[in-house]
Tab-separated table of C-alpha atoms and ligand atoms in Angstrom:
chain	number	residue	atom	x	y	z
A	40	UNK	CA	-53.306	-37.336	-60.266
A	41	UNK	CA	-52.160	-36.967	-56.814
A	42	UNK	CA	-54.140	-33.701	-56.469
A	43	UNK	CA	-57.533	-36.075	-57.169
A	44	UNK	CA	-56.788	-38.628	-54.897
A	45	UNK	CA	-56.365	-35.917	-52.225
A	46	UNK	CA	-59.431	-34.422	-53.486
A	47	UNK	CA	-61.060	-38.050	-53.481
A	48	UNK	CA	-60.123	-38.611	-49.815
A	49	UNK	CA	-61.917	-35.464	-48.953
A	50	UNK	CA	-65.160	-36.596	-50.840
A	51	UNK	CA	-65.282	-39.835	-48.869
A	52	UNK	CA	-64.405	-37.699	-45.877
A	53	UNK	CA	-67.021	-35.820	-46.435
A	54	UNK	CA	-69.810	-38.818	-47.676
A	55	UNK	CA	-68.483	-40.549	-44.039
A	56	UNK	CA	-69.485	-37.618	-42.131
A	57	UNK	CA	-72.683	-37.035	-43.606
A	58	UNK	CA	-73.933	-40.529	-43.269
A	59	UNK	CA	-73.767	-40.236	-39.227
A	60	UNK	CA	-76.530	-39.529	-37.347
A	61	UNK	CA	-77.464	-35.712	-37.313
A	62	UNK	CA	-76.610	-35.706	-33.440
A	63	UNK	CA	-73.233	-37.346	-34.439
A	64	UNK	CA	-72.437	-35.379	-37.633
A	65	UNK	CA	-69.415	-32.679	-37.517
A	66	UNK	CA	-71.225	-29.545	-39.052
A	67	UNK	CA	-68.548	-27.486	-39.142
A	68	UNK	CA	-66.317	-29.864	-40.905
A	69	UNK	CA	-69.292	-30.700	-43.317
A	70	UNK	CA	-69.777	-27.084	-44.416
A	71	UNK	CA	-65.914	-26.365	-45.030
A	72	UNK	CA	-65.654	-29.757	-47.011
A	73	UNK	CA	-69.180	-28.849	-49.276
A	74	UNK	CA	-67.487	-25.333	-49.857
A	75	UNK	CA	-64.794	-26.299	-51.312
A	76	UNK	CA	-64.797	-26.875	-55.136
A	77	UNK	CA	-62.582	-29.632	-55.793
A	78	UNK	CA	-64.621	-31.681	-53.490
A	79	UNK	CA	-68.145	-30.667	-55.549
A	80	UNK	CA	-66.394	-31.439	-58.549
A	81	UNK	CA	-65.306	-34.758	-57.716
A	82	UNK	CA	-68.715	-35.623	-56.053
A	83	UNK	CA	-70.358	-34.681	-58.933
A	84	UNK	CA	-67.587	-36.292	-61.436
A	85	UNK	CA	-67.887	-39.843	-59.472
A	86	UNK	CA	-71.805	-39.083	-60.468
A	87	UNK	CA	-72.046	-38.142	-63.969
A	88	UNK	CA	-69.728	-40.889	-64.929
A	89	UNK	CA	-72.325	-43.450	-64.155
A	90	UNK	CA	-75.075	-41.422	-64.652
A	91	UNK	CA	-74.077	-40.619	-68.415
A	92	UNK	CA	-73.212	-44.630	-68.919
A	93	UNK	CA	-76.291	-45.170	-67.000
A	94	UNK	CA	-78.790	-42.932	-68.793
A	95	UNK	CA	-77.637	-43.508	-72.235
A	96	UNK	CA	-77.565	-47.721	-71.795
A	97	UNK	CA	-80.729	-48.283	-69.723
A	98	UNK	CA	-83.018	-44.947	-71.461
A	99	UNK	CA	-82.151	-46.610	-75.014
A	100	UNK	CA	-81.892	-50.733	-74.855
A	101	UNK	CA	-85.311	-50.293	-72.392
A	102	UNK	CA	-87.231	-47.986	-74.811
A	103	UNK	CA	-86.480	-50.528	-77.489
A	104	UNK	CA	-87.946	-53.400	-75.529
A	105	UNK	CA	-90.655	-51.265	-74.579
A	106	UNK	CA	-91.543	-50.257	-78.424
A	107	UNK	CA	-91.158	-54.095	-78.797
A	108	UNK	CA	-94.492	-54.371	-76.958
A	109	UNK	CA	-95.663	-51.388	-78.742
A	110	UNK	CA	-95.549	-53.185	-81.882
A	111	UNK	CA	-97.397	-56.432	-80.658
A	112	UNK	CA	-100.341	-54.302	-78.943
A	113	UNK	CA	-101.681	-54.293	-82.007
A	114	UNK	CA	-100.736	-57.221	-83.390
A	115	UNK	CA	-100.194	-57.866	-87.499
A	116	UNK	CA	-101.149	-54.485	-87.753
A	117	UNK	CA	-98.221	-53.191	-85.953
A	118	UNK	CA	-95.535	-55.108	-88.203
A	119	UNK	CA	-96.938	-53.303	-91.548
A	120	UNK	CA	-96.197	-49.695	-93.095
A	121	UNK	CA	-99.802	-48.406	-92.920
A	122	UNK	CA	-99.798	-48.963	-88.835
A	123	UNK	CA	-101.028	-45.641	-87.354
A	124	UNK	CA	-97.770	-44.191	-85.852
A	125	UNK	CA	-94.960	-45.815	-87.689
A	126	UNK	CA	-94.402	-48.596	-84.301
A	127	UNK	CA	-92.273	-50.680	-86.604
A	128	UNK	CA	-90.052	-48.036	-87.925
A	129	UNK	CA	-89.713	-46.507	-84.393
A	130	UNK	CA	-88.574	-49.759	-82.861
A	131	UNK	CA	-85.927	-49.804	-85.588
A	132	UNK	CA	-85.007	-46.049	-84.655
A	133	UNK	CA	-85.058	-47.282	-80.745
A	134	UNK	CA	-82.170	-49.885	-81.856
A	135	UNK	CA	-80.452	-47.125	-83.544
A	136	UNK	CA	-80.075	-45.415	-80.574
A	137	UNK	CA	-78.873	-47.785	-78.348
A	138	UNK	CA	-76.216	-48.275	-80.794
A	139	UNK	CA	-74.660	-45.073	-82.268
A	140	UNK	CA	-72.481	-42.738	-79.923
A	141	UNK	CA	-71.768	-45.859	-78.061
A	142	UNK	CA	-73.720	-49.123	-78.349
A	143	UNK	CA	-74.675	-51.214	-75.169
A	144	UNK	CA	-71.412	-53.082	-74.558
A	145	UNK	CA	-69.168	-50.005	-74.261
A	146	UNK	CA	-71.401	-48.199	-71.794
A	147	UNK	CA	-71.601	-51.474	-69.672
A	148	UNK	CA	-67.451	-51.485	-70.195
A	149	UNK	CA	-67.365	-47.829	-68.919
A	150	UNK	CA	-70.019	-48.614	-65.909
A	151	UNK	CA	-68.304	-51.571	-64.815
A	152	UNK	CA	-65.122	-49.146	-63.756
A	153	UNK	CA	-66.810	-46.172	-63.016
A	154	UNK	CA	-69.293	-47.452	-60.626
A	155	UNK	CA	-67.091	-49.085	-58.310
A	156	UNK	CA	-65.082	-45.881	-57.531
A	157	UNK	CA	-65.194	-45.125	-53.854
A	158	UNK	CA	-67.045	-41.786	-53.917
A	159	UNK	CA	-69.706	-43.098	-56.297
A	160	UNK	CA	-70.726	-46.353	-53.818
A	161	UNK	CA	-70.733	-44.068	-51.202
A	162	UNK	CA	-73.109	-42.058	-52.548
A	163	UNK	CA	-75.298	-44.991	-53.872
A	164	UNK	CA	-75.449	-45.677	-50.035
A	165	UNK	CA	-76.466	-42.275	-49.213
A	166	UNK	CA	-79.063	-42.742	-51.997
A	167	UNK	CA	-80.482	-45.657	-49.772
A	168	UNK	CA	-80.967	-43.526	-46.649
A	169	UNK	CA	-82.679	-41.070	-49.029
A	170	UNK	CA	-85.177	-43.993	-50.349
A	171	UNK	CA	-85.725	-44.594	-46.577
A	172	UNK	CA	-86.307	-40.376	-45.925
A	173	UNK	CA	-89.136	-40.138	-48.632
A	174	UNK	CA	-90.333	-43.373	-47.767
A	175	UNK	CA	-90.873	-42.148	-44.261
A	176	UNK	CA	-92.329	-38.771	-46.022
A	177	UNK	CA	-94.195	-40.674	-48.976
A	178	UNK	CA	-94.394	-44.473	-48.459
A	179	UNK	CA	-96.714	-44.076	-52.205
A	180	UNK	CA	-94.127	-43.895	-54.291
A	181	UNK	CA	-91.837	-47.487	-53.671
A	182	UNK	CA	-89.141	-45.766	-52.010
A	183	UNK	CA	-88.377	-48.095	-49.351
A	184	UNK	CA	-88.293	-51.091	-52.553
A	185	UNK	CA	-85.610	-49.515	-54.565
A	186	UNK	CA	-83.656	-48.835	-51.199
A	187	UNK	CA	-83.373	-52.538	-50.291
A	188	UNK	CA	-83.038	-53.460	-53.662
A	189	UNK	CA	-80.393	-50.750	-53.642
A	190	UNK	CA	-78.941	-52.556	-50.673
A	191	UNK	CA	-78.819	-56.074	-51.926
A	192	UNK	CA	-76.916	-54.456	-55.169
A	193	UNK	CA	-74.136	-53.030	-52.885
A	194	UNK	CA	-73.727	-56.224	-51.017
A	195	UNK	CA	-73.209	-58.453	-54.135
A	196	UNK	CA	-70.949	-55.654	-55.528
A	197	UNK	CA	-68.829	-56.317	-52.621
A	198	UNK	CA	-69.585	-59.880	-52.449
A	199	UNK	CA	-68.533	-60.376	-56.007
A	200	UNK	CA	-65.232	-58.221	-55.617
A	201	UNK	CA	-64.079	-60.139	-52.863
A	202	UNK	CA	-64.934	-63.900	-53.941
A	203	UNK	CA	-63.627	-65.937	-56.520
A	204	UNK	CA	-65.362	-68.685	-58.705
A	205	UNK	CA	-65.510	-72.666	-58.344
A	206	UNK	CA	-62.376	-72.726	-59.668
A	207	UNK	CA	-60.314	-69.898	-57.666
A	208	UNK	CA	-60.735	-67.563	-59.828
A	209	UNK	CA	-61.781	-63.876	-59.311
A	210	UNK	CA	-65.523	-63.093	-59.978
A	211	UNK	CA	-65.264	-59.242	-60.377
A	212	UNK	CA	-62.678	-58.454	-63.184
A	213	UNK	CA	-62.211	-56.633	-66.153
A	214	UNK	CA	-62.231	-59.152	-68.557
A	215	UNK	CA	-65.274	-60.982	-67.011
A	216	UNK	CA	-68.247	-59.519	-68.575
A	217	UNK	CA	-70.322	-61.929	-67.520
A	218	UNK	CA	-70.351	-60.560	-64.121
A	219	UNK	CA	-69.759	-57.326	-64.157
A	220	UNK	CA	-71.992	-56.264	-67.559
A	221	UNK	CA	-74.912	-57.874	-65.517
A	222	UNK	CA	-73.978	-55.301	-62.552
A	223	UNK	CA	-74.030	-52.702	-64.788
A	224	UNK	CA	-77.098	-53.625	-65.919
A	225	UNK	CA	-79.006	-54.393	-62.615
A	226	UNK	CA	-77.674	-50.987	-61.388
A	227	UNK	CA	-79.243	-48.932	-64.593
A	228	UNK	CA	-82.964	-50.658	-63.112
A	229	UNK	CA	-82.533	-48.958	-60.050
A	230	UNK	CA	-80.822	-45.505	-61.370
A	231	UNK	CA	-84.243	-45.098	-63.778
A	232	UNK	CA	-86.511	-46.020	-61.246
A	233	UNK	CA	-84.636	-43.302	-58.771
A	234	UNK	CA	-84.648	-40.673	-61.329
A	235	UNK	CA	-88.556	-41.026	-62.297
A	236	UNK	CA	-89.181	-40.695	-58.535
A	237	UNK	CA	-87.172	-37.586	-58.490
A	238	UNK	CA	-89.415	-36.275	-61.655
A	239	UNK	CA	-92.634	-36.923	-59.514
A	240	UNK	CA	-91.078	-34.865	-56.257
A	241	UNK	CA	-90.380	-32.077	-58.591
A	242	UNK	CA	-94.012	-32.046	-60.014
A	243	UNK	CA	-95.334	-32.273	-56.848
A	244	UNK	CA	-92.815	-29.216	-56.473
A	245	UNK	CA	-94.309	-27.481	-59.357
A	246	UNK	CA	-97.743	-27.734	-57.815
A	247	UNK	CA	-98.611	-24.524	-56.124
A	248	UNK	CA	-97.215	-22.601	-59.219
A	249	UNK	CA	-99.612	-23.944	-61.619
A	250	UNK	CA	-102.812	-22.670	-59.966
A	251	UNK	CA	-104.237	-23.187	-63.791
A	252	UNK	CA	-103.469	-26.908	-63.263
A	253	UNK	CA	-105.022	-27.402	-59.479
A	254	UNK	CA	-107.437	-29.550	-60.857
A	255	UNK	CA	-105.867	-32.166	-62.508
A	256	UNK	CA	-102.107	-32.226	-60.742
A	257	UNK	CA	-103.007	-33.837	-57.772
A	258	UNK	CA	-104.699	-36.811	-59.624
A	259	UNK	CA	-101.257	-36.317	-62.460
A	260	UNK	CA	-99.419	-36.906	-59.474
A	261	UNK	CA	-101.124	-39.767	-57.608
A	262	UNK	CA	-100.834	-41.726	-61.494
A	263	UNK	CA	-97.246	-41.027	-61.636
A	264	UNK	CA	-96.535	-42.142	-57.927
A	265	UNK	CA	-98.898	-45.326	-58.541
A	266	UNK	CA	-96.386	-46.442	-61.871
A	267	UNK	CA	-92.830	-45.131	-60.008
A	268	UNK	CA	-94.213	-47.758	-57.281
A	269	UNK	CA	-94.744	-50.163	-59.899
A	270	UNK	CA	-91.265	-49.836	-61.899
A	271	UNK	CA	-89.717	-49.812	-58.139
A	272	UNK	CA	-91.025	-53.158	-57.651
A	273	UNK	CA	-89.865	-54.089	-61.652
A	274	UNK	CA	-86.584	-52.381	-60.736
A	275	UNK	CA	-86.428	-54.959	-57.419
A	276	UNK	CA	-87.005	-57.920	-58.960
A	277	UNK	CA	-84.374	-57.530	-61.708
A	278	UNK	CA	-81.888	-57.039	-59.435
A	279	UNK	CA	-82.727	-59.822	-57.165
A	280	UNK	CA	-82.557	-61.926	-60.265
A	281	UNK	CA	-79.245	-60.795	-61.642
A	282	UNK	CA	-77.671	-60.581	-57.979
A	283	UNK	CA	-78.681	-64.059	-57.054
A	284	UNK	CA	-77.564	-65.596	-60.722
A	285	UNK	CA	-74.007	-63.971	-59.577
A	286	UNK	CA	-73.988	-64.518	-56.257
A	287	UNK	CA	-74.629	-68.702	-56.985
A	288	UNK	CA	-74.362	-69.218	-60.464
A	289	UNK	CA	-70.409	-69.233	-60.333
A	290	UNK	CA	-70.817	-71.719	-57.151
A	291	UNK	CA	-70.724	-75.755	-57.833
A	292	UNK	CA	-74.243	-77.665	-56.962
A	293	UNK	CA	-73.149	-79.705	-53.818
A	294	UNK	CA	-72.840	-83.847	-54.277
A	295	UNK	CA	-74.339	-86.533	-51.854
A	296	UNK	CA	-71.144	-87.467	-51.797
A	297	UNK	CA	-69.374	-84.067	-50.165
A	298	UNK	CA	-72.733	-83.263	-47.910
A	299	UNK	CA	-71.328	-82.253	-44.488
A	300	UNK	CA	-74.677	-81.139	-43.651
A	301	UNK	CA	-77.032	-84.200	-44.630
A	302	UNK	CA	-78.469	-86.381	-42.268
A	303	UNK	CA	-77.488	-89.942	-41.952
A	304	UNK	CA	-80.179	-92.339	-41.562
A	305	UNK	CA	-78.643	-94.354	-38.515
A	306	UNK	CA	-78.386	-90.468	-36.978
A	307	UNK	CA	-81.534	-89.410	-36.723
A	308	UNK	CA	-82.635	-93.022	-35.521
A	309	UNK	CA	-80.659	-93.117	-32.553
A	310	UNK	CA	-81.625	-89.534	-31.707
A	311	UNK	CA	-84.903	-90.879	-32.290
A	312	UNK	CA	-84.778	-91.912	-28.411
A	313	UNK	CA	-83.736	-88.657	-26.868
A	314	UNK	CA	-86.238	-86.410	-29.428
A	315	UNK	CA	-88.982	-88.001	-29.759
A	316	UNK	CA	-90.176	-86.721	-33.820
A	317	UNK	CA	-86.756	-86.015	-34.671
A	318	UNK	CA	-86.585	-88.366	-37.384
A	319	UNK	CA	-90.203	-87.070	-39.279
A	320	UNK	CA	-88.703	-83.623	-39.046
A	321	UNK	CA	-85.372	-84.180	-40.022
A	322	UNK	CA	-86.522	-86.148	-43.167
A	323	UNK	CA	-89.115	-83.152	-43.922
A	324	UNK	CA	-87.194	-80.605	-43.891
A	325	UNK	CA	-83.501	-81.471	-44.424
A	326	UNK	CA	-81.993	-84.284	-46.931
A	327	UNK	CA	-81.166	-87.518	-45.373
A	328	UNK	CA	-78.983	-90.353	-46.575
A	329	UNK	CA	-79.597	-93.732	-46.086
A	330	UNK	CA	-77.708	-96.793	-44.514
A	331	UNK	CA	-77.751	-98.354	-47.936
A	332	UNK	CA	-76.227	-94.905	-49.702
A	333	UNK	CA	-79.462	-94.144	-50.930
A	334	UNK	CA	-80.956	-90.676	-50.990
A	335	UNK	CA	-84.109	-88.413	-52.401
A	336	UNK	CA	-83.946	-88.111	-56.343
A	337	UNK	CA	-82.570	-84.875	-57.030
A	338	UNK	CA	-79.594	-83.772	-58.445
A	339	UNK	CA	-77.911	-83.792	-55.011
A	340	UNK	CA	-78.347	-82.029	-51.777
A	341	UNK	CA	-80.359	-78.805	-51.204
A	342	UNK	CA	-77.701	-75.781	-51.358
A	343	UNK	CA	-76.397	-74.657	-48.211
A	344	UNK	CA	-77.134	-70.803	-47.870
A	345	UNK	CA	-74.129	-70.415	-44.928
A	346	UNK	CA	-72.054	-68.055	-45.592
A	347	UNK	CA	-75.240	-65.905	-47.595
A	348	UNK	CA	-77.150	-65.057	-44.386
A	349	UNK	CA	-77.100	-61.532	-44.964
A	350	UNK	CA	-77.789	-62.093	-48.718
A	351	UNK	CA	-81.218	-64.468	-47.698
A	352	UNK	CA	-82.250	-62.207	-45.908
A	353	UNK	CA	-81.994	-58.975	-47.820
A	354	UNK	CA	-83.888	-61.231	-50.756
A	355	UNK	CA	-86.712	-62.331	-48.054
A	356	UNK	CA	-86.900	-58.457	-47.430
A	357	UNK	CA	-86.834	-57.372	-50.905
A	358	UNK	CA	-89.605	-59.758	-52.197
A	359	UNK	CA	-91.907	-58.633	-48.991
A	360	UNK	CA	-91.218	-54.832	-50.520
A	361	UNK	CA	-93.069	-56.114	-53.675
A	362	UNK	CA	-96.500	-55.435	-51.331
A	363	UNK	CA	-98.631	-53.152	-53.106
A	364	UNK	CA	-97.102	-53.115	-56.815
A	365	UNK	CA	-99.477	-54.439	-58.668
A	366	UNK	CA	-102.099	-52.423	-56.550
A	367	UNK	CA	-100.679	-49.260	-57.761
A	368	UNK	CA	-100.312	-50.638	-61.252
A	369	UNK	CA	-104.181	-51.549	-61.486
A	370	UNK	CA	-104.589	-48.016	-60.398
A	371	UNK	CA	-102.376	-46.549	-62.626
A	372	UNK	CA	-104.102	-48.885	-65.944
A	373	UNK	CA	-107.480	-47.434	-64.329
A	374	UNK	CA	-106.472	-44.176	-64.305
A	375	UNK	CA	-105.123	-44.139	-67.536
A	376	UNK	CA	-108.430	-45.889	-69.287
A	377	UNK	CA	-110.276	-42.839	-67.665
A	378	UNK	CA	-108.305	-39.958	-69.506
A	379	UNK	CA	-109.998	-37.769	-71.790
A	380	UNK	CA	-108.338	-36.191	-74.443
A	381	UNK	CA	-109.648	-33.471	-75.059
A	382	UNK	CA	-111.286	-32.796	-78.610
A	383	UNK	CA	-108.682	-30.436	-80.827
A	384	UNK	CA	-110.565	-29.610	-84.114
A	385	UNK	CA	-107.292	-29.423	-85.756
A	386	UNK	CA	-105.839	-32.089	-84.819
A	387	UNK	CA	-104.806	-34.021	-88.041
A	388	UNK	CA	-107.247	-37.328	-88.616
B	680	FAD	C1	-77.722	-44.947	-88.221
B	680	FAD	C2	-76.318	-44.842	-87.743
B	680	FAD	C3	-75.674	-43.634	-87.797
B	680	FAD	C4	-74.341	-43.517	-87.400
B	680	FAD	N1	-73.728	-42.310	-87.489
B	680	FAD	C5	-72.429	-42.184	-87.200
B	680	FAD	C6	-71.741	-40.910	-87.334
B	680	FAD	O1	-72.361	-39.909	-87.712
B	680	FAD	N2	-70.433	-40.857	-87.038
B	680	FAD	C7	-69.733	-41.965	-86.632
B	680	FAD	O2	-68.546	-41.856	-86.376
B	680	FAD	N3	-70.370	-43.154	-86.457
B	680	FAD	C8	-71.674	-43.315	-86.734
B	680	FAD	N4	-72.311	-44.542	-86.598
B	680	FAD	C9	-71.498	-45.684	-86.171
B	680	FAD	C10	-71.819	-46.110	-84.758
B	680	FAD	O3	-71.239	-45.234	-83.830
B	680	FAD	C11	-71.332	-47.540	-84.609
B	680	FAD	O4	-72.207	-48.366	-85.364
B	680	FAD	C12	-71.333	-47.970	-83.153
B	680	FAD	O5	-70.331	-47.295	-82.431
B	680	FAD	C13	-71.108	-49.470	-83.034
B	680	FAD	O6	-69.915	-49.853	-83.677
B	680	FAD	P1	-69.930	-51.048	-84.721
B	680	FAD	O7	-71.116	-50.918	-85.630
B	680	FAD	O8	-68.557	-51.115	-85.296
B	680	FAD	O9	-70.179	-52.336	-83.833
B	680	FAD	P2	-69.103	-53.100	-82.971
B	680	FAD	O10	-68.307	-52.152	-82.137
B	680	FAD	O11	-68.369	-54.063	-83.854
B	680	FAD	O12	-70.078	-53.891	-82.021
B	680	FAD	C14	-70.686	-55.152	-82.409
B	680	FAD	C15	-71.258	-55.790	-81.169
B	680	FAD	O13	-70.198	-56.075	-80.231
B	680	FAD	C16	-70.419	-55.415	-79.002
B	680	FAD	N5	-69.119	-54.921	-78.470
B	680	FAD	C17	-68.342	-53.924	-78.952
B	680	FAD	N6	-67.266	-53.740	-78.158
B	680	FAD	C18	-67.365	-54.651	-77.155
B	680	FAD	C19	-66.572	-54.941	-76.029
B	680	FAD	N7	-65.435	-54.303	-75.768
B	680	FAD	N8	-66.989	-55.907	-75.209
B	680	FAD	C20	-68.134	-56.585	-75.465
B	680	FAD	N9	-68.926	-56.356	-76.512
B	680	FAD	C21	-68.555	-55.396	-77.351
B	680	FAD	C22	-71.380	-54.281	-79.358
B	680	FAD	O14	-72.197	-53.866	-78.262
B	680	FAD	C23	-72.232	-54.892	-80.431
B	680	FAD	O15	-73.237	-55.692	-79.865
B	680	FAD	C24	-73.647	-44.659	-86.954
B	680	FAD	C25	-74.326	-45.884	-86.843
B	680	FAD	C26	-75.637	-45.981	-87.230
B	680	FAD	C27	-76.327	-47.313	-87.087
């Protein structure tokens, strides 16, 4: 044990080092740390214990939703025996697999430990300067979406680690699967969406080895790229939802009578004098409480966001990101109505 938390320091050495600035970065230090094997193993340990979690939760419980939809595509149809292609039976076989060797709740359990080991977050942060690389490289693919989305995930991780509930007590813990399941959940969107861009970069890869396939790749590729932009964007917006249902949902809606920050009527009135307009903008834009007690119907003052700067503004970002989705995913629908299958006489009718 003491032998892997020696090791471990290393790795985070080493993930520390390689996140400086190439100009910055000790390269000697860097090659003697990737050479050693202790090190690989426990970067690639950290790794494969979410990964495995990861793959097996998210791959399963998603293709069951997604043969969900399946099934209503065709409507009745697709709830009886004689549907073409057994949907219903195959949604009951997705299920299966998202329970046996495992169901949902104990790969969420394992996730919720393994991916808040040091060497895995640091990697998840090198994972957002590598969204940023191919961005730069290939801005088609939604790259620079799952980065920030990546980004607002390892703020509310910390966030949630270090803040406790309404009533004192800690957010991130074991026995709260309330929080940390949904973490383990939100993380699984943006592990998938990574991986399928990784599948496109190695096609593209594959390319110029497939002379027999020039024709078609390039337009394979472009389709793939157009729906990894589109599942980057899905990916993003999960997350945003889950992080902000954590990051206030444990948080107590503030009264009219505890508002610090309202306006008082007589306030803005006497300002009135010294900013002319004071009083019409104040009352737009911020709640105001009259002499009488009286205030706007609602269930009490708008939520302050102090204290969440960094988290408003890494949501602004991420829903800007969302540019271009649904662009791509025309595209991809388009390209998709336009494929021709070629005719196989044998091909069973
Ligand atoms: C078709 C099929 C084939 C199978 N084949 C085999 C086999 O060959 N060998 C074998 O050993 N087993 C086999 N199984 C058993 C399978 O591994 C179990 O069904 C699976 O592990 C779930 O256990 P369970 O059914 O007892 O459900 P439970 O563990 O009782 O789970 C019930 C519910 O509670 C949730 N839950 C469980 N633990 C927690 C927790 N700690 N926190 C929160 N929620 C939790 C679960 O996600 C689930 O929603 C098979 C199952 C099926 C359906």
């Amino acid at each position: 044990m003491r032998e892997t938390k020696r090791t471990e320091a290393l790795a985070v050495e080493l993930l520390d080092l390689e996140a400086k600035p190439a100009e910055a970065r000790d390269a000697a230090r860097i090659a003697a740390l990737r050479e050693d094997p202790l090190v690989r193993y426990v970067l690639d340990d950290a790794l494969a214990n979410v990964l495995c979690p990861a793959t097996k939760l998210w791959n399963t419980g998603h293709g069951a939703n997604t043969m969900r939809e399946a099934v209503s595509l065709v409507g009745g149809y697709g709830i009886t025996e004689d549907c073409p292609g057994f949907l219903g039976q195959k949604w009951m076989d997705a299920q299966l697999e998202a329970t046996y060797e495992g169901p949902e709740a104990v790969q969420r359990r394992q996730l919720s430990v393994t991916m808040t080991s040091p060497v895995f977050l640091r990697q998840l942060e090198g994972f957002v300067r590598e969204q940023r690389e191919l961005a730069d490289r290939d801005p088609s693919l939604g790259a620079c979406t799952l980065g920030t989305a990546m980004q607002l995930w390892l703020w509310t991780l910390k966030h949630l680690r270090e803040a406790d509930d309404a009533d004192g007590r800690p957010l991130y813990h074991s026995t709260r699967q309330g929080v940390t399941f949904l973490m383990a959940d939100a993380l699984c969107w943006l592990l998938a969406s990574r991986a399928q861009m990784l599948d496109v970069l190695e096609l593209q890869k594959a390319a110029p080895d497939r002379p027999d396939l020039a024709d078609a790749l390039p337009g394979t590729v472009r389709f793939f790229a157009d729906l990894c932009r589109a599942q980057a964007a899905r990916a993003a917006g999960e997350v945003g939802r889950i992080c902000a249902e954590l990051v206030f949902g444990y948080q107590r809606h503030p009264t009219w009578e505890s508002c610090g920050s309202c306006y008082r009527a007589g306030d803005l009135q006497a300002l009135e004098s010294l900013i002319p307009g004071i009083d019409a903008v104040g009352r737009a834009f911020d709640d105001v409480v009259e002499a009488d007690g009286s205030h706007p119907k609602k269930a009490g003052p708008c939520v302050s966001f102090h204290g969440f700067e960094a988290f408003s503004a890494l949501r602004r970002k991420l829903d800007g990101c969302l540019v271009e989705a649904h662009l791509a995913k025309d595209r991809a629908a388009r390209a998709l109505a336009g494929v021709m299958i070629p005719e196989a006489l044998d091909y069973p009718g």
